[in-house]
Short mmCIF file of C-alpha atoms and ligand atoms in Angstrom, two decimals:
data_model
loop_
_atom_site.label_atom_id
_atom_site.label_comp_id
_atom_site.label_asym_id
_atom_site.label_seq_id
_atom_site.Cartn_x
_atom_site.Cartn_y
_atom_site.Cartn_z
CA MET A 1 160.73 130.41 176.87
CA ASP A 2 162.39 130.24 172.80
CA PHE A 3 165.85 130.02 173.01
CA ASP A 4 167.93 131.58 170.36
CA HIS A 5 170.18 128.24 170.97
CA ASP A 6 170.22 124.59 172.62
CA VAL A 7 173.88 125.11 173.13
CA VAL A 8 176.40 128.42 173.35
CA VAL A 9 179.39 127.55 172.86
CA ILE A 10 182.33 130.99 174.17
CA GLY A 11 185.31 130.43 172.48
CA GLY A 12 186.46 129.29 169.01
CA GLY A 13 189.32 127.71 168.83
CA ILE A 14 189.93 124.19 168.66
CA ALA A 15 187.30 123.54 172.29
CA GLY A 16 185.09 125.43 170.91
CA ILE A 17 185.01 124.37 167.80
CA THR A 18 185.57 120.71 168.53
CA ALA A 19 182.41 121.07 170.94
CA ALA A 20 180.75 123.14 168.76
CA GLN A 21 180.77 119.69 165.94
CA PHE A 22 180.09 117.54 168.77
CA SER A 23 176.74 119.57 169.73
CA ALA A 24 176.12 120.08 166.33
CA ARG A 25 176.04 116.29 166.09
CA GLU A 26 173.63 115.59 169.03
CA ASN A 27 170.99 117.51 166.58
CA LEU A 28 171.49 120.74 168.77
CA ASN A 29 171.60 124.00 167.67
CA THR A 30 174.14 125.25 167.94
CA LEU A 31 176.21 128.50 167.78
CA VAL A 32 180.34 129.74 168.07
CA LEU A 33 180.35 133.65 169.38
CA GLU A 34 184.66 134.67 168.84
CA GLU A 35 185.75 137.68 169.20
CA LEU A 36 188.89 137.39 166.79
CA ALA A 37 189.60 134.32 164.25
CA ASN A 38 188.71 131.02 164.66
CA GLY A 39 190.44 128.43 165.77
CA GLY A 40 192.27 130.49 168.54
CA GLN A 41 195.95 129.29 169.27
CA ALA A 42 196.58 127.04 166.17
CA LEU A 43 195.84 129.80 164.39
CA LEU A 44 199.68 130.32 166.32
CA VAL A 45 201.25 126.84 164.97
CA ASN A 46 203.67 127.46 161.89
CA ASP A 47 203.77 123.57 161.59
CA LEU A 48 201.69 120.85 163.15
CA GLU A 49 202.84 117.55 163.05
CA ASN A 50 201.93 116.03 166.48
CA TYR A 51 198.02 115.76 165.28
CA PRO A 52 196.62 112.63 165.50
CA GLY A 53 196.15 111.98 160.94
CA PHE A 54 198.53 114.35 159.78
CA SER A 55 201.06 111.98 159.15
CA GLU A 56 202.47 115.82 157.26
CA PRO A 57 202.57 118.71 158.83
CA ILE A 58 199.85 121.09 158.27
CA SER A 59 200.07 125.04 158.69
CA GLY A 60 197.82 125.84 161.82
CA ILE A 61 195.97 128.26 159.73
CA ASP A 62 195.21 125.42 157.35
CA PHE A 63 194.17 123.48 160.45
CA ALA A 64 192.06 126.25 161.53
CA MET A 65 190.06 126.73 158.34
CA ARG A 66 189.62 122.82 158.54
CA LEU A 67 188.36 122.64 161.89
CA GLU A 68 185.63 125.68 160.71
CA LYS A 69 184.80 123.99 157.27
CA GLN A 70 184.17 120.26 159.17
CA ALA A 71 182.12 122.15 162.06
CA ARG A 72 179.54 124.35 159.10
CA SER A 73 179.07 121.53 158.02
CA PHE A 74 176.86 119.87 160.74
CA GLY A 75 175.60 123.00 161.06
CA VAL A 76 177.31 124.73 163.07
CA GLN A 77 176.76 128.81 162.78
CA PHE A 78 179.46 130.89 163.64
CA LYS A 79 179.47 134.54 165.20
CA SER A 80 181.83 137.21 165.28
CA ALA A 81 181.32 138.77 169.02
CA THR A 82 182.89 139.42 172.51
CA ALA A 83 180.97 138.24 174.74
CA THR A 84 180.14 140.99 177.73
CA LYS A 85 178.66 139.28 180.79
CA LEU A 86 177.16 135.55 181.09
CA GLU A 87 174.28 135.19 183.33
CA LYS A 88 172.05 132.73 184.27
CA ASN A 89 167.87 132.24 185.36
CA ASP A 90 165.80 129.35 186.53
CA THR A 91 165.71 128.20 182.56
CA GLY A 92 168.71 129.50 180.64
CA PHE A 93 171.34 131.17 179.78
CA ILE A 94 171.45 135.02 178.77
CA ILE A 95 174.69 136.26 176.80
CA SER A 96 175.50 139.65 176.24
CA ALA A 97 177.22 139.98 172.92
CA GLY A 98 177.88 143.62 171.70
CA LYS A 99 173.96 145.25 171.39
CA LYS A 100 172.61 141.99 171.27
CA THR A 101 171.69 139.41 173.45
CA ILE A 102 171.85 135.72 172.97
CA THR A 103 169.68 132.75 175.23
CA ALA A 104 170.86 129.09 175.13
CA ARG A 105 169.94 126.23 176.42
CA GLY A 106 173.32 125.07 177.64
CA VAL A 107 176.38 127.07 177.45
CA LEU A 108 180.05 125.73 177.21
CA LEU A 109 182.89 127.99 178.09
CA ALA A 110 186.48 127.60 175.77
CA THR A 111 187.42 130.99 176.55
CA GLY A 112 191.20 130.10 176.50
CA SER A 113 194.07 131.59 177.80
CA THR A 114 196.17 134.50 177.24
CA HIS A 115 199.83 135.10 176.77
CA LYS A 116 201.50 136.44 180.35
CA THR A 117 203.79 138.96 180.19
CA LEU A 118 207.43 139.30 181.60
CA GLY A 119 206.68 142.91 183.32
CA ILE A 120 210.17 144.22 183.20
CA PRO A 121 211.73 147.66 181.86
CA GLY A 122 210.99 147.71 178.07
CA GLU A 123 209.07 144.82 177.59
CA SER A 124 205.71 146.96 176.77
CA GLU A 125 207.26 149.58 175.90
CA TYR A 126 209.21 147.64 172.85
CA GLU A 127 205.69 145.66 171.92
CA GLY A 128 205.20 145.85 168.68
CA LYS A 129 208.85 147.40 167.82
CA GLY A 130 210.97 144.41 168.39
CA VAL A 131 209.14 143.16 171.25
CA SER A 132 206.39 140.35 170.02
CA TYR A 133 204.74 137.50 171.67
CA CYS A 134 203.97 135.21 168.10
CA GLY A 135 206.71 134.18 166.01
CA THR A 136 203.99 133.44 163.25
CA CYS A 137 202.94 136.88 162.82
CA ASP A 138 206.31 138.78 163.47
CA GLY A 139 208.88 136.48 162.66
CA PRO A 140 209.13 137.42 159.03
CA PHE A 141 210.43 141.42 159.74
CA PHE A 142 213.55 139.65 162.01
CA LYS A 143 214.64 137.76 158.80
CA ASN A 144 219.06 137.49 159.11
CA ARG A 145 218.59 139.54 162.43
CA LYS A 146 219.24 138.81 166.06
CA ILE A 147 216.27 137.00 167.59
CA LEU A 148 216.25 136.87 171.34
CA VAL A 149 213.10 133.84 172.81
CA ILE A 150 212.32 133.60 175.94
CA GLY A 151 210.72 130.60 177.81
CA GLY A 152 211.00 127.14 178.32
CA GLY A 153 207.82 125.44 178.18
CA ASP A 154 206.38 123.91 174.46
CA ASN A 155 205.58 126.73 172.71
CA ALA A 156 209.16 128.58 173.11
CA CYS A 157 211.04 125.77 171.79
CA GLU A 158 208.53 125.05 168.96
CA GLU A 159 208.56 129.12 168.11
CA ALA A 160 213.03 128.80 168.32
CA GLU A 161 212.34 126.04 166.22
CA PHE A 162 210.41 128.20 163.91
CA LEU A 163 212.28 132.07 164.12
CA SER A 164 215.61 129.65 163.40
CA LYS A 165 214.13 129.12 159.76
CA LEU A 166 214.65 132.84 159.26
CA THR A 167 218.21 133.71 161.21
CA ASP A 168 221.29 132.19 162.26
CA LYS A 169 221.27 134.55 164.89
CA LEU A 170 218.63 133.77 167.10
CA THR A 171 219.32 132.88 170.73
CA LEU A 172 217.29 131.06 173.63
CA ILE A 173 216.75 131.71 176.88
CA HIS A 174 215.59 129.71 180.12
CA ARG A 175 215.65 130.93 183.73
CA GLY A 176 215.49 126.78 184.72
CA SER A 177 217.94 124.86 184.63
CA ASP A 178 216.62 122.90 181.84
CA PHE A 179 213.19 123.24 179.66
CA ARG A 180 209.84 122.09 181.36
CA ALA A 181 208.72 121.47 177.39
CA GLN A 182 208.33 117.97 175.81
CA LYS A 183 211.73 116.29 175.28
CA ALA A 184 211.33 115.81 172.13
CA LEU A 185 211.16 119.48 171.38
CA SER A 186 213.78 120.51 173.57
CA ALA A 187 215.93 117.68 172.50
CA ARG A 188 214.83 119.16 168.54
CA VAL A 189 216.09 123.11 169.85
CA LYS A 190 219.03 121.92 172.00
CA SER A 191 220.67 120.44 168.52
CA ASN A 192 220.03 122.69 166.70
CA PRO A 193 222.83 125.02 165.18
CA ARG A 194 220.98 128.01 164.41
CA VAL A 195 219.68 128.10 167.89
CA SER A 196 222.23 128.95 170.60
CA VAL A 197 221.04 128.35 174.04
CA LEU A 198 221.29 129.99 177.18
CA LEU A 199 219.89 127.65 180.25
CA SER A 200 219.70 130.06 184.11
CA THR A 201 219.83 133.25 182.34
CA ILE A 202 216.91 135.58 183.03
CA CYS A 203 216.07 138.88 180.55
CA ARG A 204 216.11 142.05 183.16
CA GLU A 205 215.26 144.75 181.07
CA ILE A 206 214.95 145.37 176.86
CA ARG A 207 216.80 148.14 175.81
CA GLY A 208 216.00 150.78 172.99
CA THR A 209 215.36 153.94 171.19
CA ASP A 210 213.01 153.77 168.34
CA ARG A 211 213.18 149.83 168.60
CA VAL A 212 214.52 147.15 170.69
CA ARG A 213 218.23 147.50 170.60
CA SER A 214 219.97 145.03 173.43
CA VAL A 215 218.33 142.89 176.28
CA VAL A 216 220.06 143.09 180.23
CA LEU A 217 220.43 139.40 181.29
CA GLU A 218 221.18 137.99 184.24
CA ASN A 219 223.06 134.63 184.96
CA ALA A 220 220.40 132.67 187.83
CA VAL A 221 223.25 131.10 189.59
CA SER A 222 225.99 133.57 189.38
CA GLY A 223 224.18 137.04 189.64
CA ASP A 224 226.80 138.21 186.89
CA LYS A 225 224.86 140.95 184.09
CA THR A 226 226.13 141.35 181.02
CA GLU A 227 223.92 143.52 177.65
CA ALA A 228 223.70 142.12 175.02
CA GLN A 229 222.19 143.34 171.43
CA PHE A 230 218.74 141.94 170.13
CA ASP A 231 216.65 143.41 167.29
CA GLY A 232 213.80 141.23 168.37
CA VAL A 233 212.40 139.49 171.67
CA PHE A 234 210.11 137.44 171.25
CA ILE A 235 208.20 136.34 174.42
CA PHE A 236 206.83 132.93 175.25
CA ILE A 237 206.25 132.67 179.05
CA GLY A 238 202.80 130.44 179.91
CA SER A 239 199.16 131.73 179.47
CA THR A 240 196.40 133.71 181.65
CA PRO A 241 192.92 132.01 181.29
CA ARG A 242 190.57 133.76 179.96
CA THR A 243 187.59 134.18 182.82
CA GLU A 244 185.79 137.15 183.00
CA LEU A 245 182.71 136.31 181.99
CA VAL A 246 182.07 133.56 185.50
CA PRO A 247 184.39 135.93 188.53
CA ASP A 248 182.43 133.48 190.87
CA LEU A 249 183.36 130.27 189.34
CA LYS A 250 185.93 128.23 190.95
CA LYS A 251 189.37 128.33 190.18
CA ASP A 252 192.07 126.30 191.17
CA ASP A 253 195.87 128.14 192.37
CA TYR A 254 196.45 129.19 188.63
CA GLY A 255 193.34 130.65 188.23
CA TYR A 256 192.16 127.92 185.79
CA LEU A 257 188.46 126.42 186.04
CA ILE A 258 187.85 123.59 187.80
CA THR A 259 184.96 121.25 186.59
CA ASP A 260 184.35 118.00 187.49
CA GLU A 261 185.59 114.81 185.19
CA THR A 262 181.91 114.88 183.14
CA LEU A 263 183.62 118.77 182.67
CA ALA A 264 180.51 120.39 184.37
CA THR A 265 181.41 123.66 186.30
CA GLU A 266 179.10 124.50 189.32
CA VAL A 267 176.06 125.86 187.73
CA PRO A 268 174.19 123.24 185.70
CA GLY A 269 174.36 123.61 182.31
CA LEU A 270 177.56 125.93 182.41
CA TYR A 271 180.41 123.05 180.86
CA ALA A 272 184.33 124.73 180.37
CA ALA A 273 186.66 122.81 178.03
CA GLY A 274 190.23 123.48 176.31
CA ASP A 275 192.36 125.53 177.87
CA VAL A 276 190.20 127.90 180.08
CA ARG A 277 189.68 124.36 182.13
CA SER A 278 192.24 123.73 185.04
CA MET A 279 194.18 120.97 183.59
CA SER A 280 197.69 118.75 183.73
CA PHE A 281 198.68 118.38 179.41
CA ARG A 282 197.71 121.86 177.72
CA SER A 283 197.68 120.56 173.29
CA LEU A 284 195.57 120.89 170.61
CA VAL A 285 194.74 117.52 170.91
CA SER A 286 193.73 117.32 174.35
CA GLY A 287 192.29 120.53 173.68
CA ALA A 288 189.86 118.67 170.77
CA ALA A 289 189.20 116.08 173.50
CA ASP A 290 188.07 118.10 176.03
CA GLY A 291 186.00 119.87 173.90
CA ALA A 292 184.36 116.78 172.32
CA LEU A 293 183.33 115.45 175.99
CA ALA A 294 182.39 118.96 177.62
CA ALA A 295 179.72 118.56 174.10
CA HIS A 296 179.09 114.92 174.86
CA ASN A 297 177.67 115.49 178.59
CA LEU A 298 176.50 118.92 177.85
CA ALA A 299 174.36 117.09 175.57
CA ARG A 300 173.09 114.46 177.86
CA TYR A 301 172.27 116.99 180.61
CA LEU A 302 170.38 119.12 177.89
CA TYR A 303 168.32 115.72 177.36
CA LYS A 304 167.33 114.87 180.89
CA GLU A 305 166.26 118.47 181.31
CA ASN A 306 164.32 117.99 178.74
P1 NAP B 401 203.71 126.58 179.65
O1 NAP B 401 204.53 125.40 179.35
O2 NAP B 401 203.35 127.54 180.79
O3 NAP B 401 205.60 127.27 180.09
C1 NAP B 401 205.94 128.36 180.41
C2 NAP B 401 207.37 128.59 181.10
O4 NAP B 401 208.05 130.46 180.79
C3 NAP B 401 208.20 128.42 181.63
O5 NAP B 401 209.38 127.43 181.48
C4 NAP B 401 208.13 128.73 182.89
O6 NAP B 401 209.55 128.76 183.72
C5 NAP B 401 208.67 129.84 181.92
N1 NAP B 401 207.95 131.21 182.63
C6 NAP B 401 207.47 131.19 183.33
N2 NAP B 401 206.84 132.44 183.14
C7 NAP B 401 208.59 133.06 183.33
C8 NAP B 401 209.24 134.59 183.64
N3 NAP B 401 208.08 135.32 184.46
N4 NAP B 401 210.14 134.47 183.67
C9 NAP B 401 210.83 134.09 182.70
N5 NAP B 401 209.85 132.44 182.51
C10 NAP B 401 209.19 132.44 182.65
O7 NAP B 401 204.00 127.74 178.88
P2 NAP B 401 203.56 127.20 177.31
O8 NAP B 401 205.30 126.59 176.87
O9 NAP B 401 202.85 128.51 176.54
O10 NAP B 401 202.56 126.54 176.67
C11 NAP B 401 201.37 126.67 177.28
C12 NAP B 401 200.32 124.61 176.62
O11 NAP B 401 200.36 125.01 175.46
C13 NAP B 401 201.31 123.68 177.88
O12 NAP B 401 200.20 123.59 178.62
C14 NAP B 401 202.16 123.50 176.17
O13 NAP B 401 202.20 121.95 176.15
C15 NAP B 401 201.11 123.86 175.28
N6 NAP B 401 201.56 123.77 173.89
C16 NAP B 401 201.57 121.93 173.24
C17 NAP B 401 202.40 122.34 171.91
C18 NAP B 401 202.35 120.77 171.09
O14 NAP B 401 201.63 120.10 171.77
N7 NAP B 401 202.91 120.80 170.37
C19 NAP B 401 202.81 123.59 171.40
C20 NAP B 401 202.26 125.00 172.08
C21 NAP B 401 202.22 124.43 173.61
P3 NAP B 401 209.09 127.43 184.72
O15 NAP B 401 210.18 126.71 183.57
O16 NAP B 401 211.08 128.15 185.14
O17 NAP B 401 208.35 127.44 185.12
#
């Protein structure tokens, strides 16, 4: 059978684009399918300062553009489309994308994950009217306004840092008694004079009229509730892996794909990399490393098959 591509990478974030670059450098005809903009979560990073080799911070958008440019320079092709179905037959894979089907000898899943929601009253009602999941996208609408940031991981701390450049009326709350984020990030946010940190604090409700006006906060220790005025509520409480193309594959307790140490799934020729995969540490650096490793091993698999 003639295939459209040797390798189709589904997902154009850091893991997918790095995988595609490594795959193309193995002389494999490689396509990246991405439904939104190439770059994935890197696009949401304001100042990327922990990627090795960049001694000065770089914006996530610039970084994503460099990734794509570099991959294209090695022959990677990009297609803007949503993959809706992934099937395997005796020889390879068939991917449905829009009205088209694309065939490939091997597939690398790098579909990432999407943000989690709190599921509290007012959250969905006021999304886009004060409730946001992206600081760099929506922060500028809240210049000098009262902002509440919710979450205790790396994202919440990074986004709080970014948003604090826009206002000094920023409060960061976390339900736990200390942050889960990397110590350097949480220490920086704790010592930022423009940020008030409230630990052991839970947001129970978001209230408003035509837009967000206030929130109901609960002290996790005493159970006391207070209403506090805010104009914007930014929620960063983690993410859910995008595994809808592979509902039957093995997953961990949180729904992330389980691979072996070569990043192969249990389907021969199907590899996974990045945030969609079960792993202990998530970052742009580990996403890139994952993509490179998966592509390397998929290439070995394809050469053996030939
Ligand atoms: P995360 O590390 O999973 O942290 C999620 C945070 O939200 C936790 O503190 C959690 O609280 C809290 N949370 C979860 N559900 C909640 C709920 N219903 N109500 C209130 N709080 C809730 O997620 P993340 O910060 O989005 O980061 C995702 C991944 O990207 C991480 O692996 C992170 O390391 C990586 N990342 C890396 C960088 C970087 O390297 N510079 C930057 C951004 C993100 P508990 O702690 O109580 O569970």
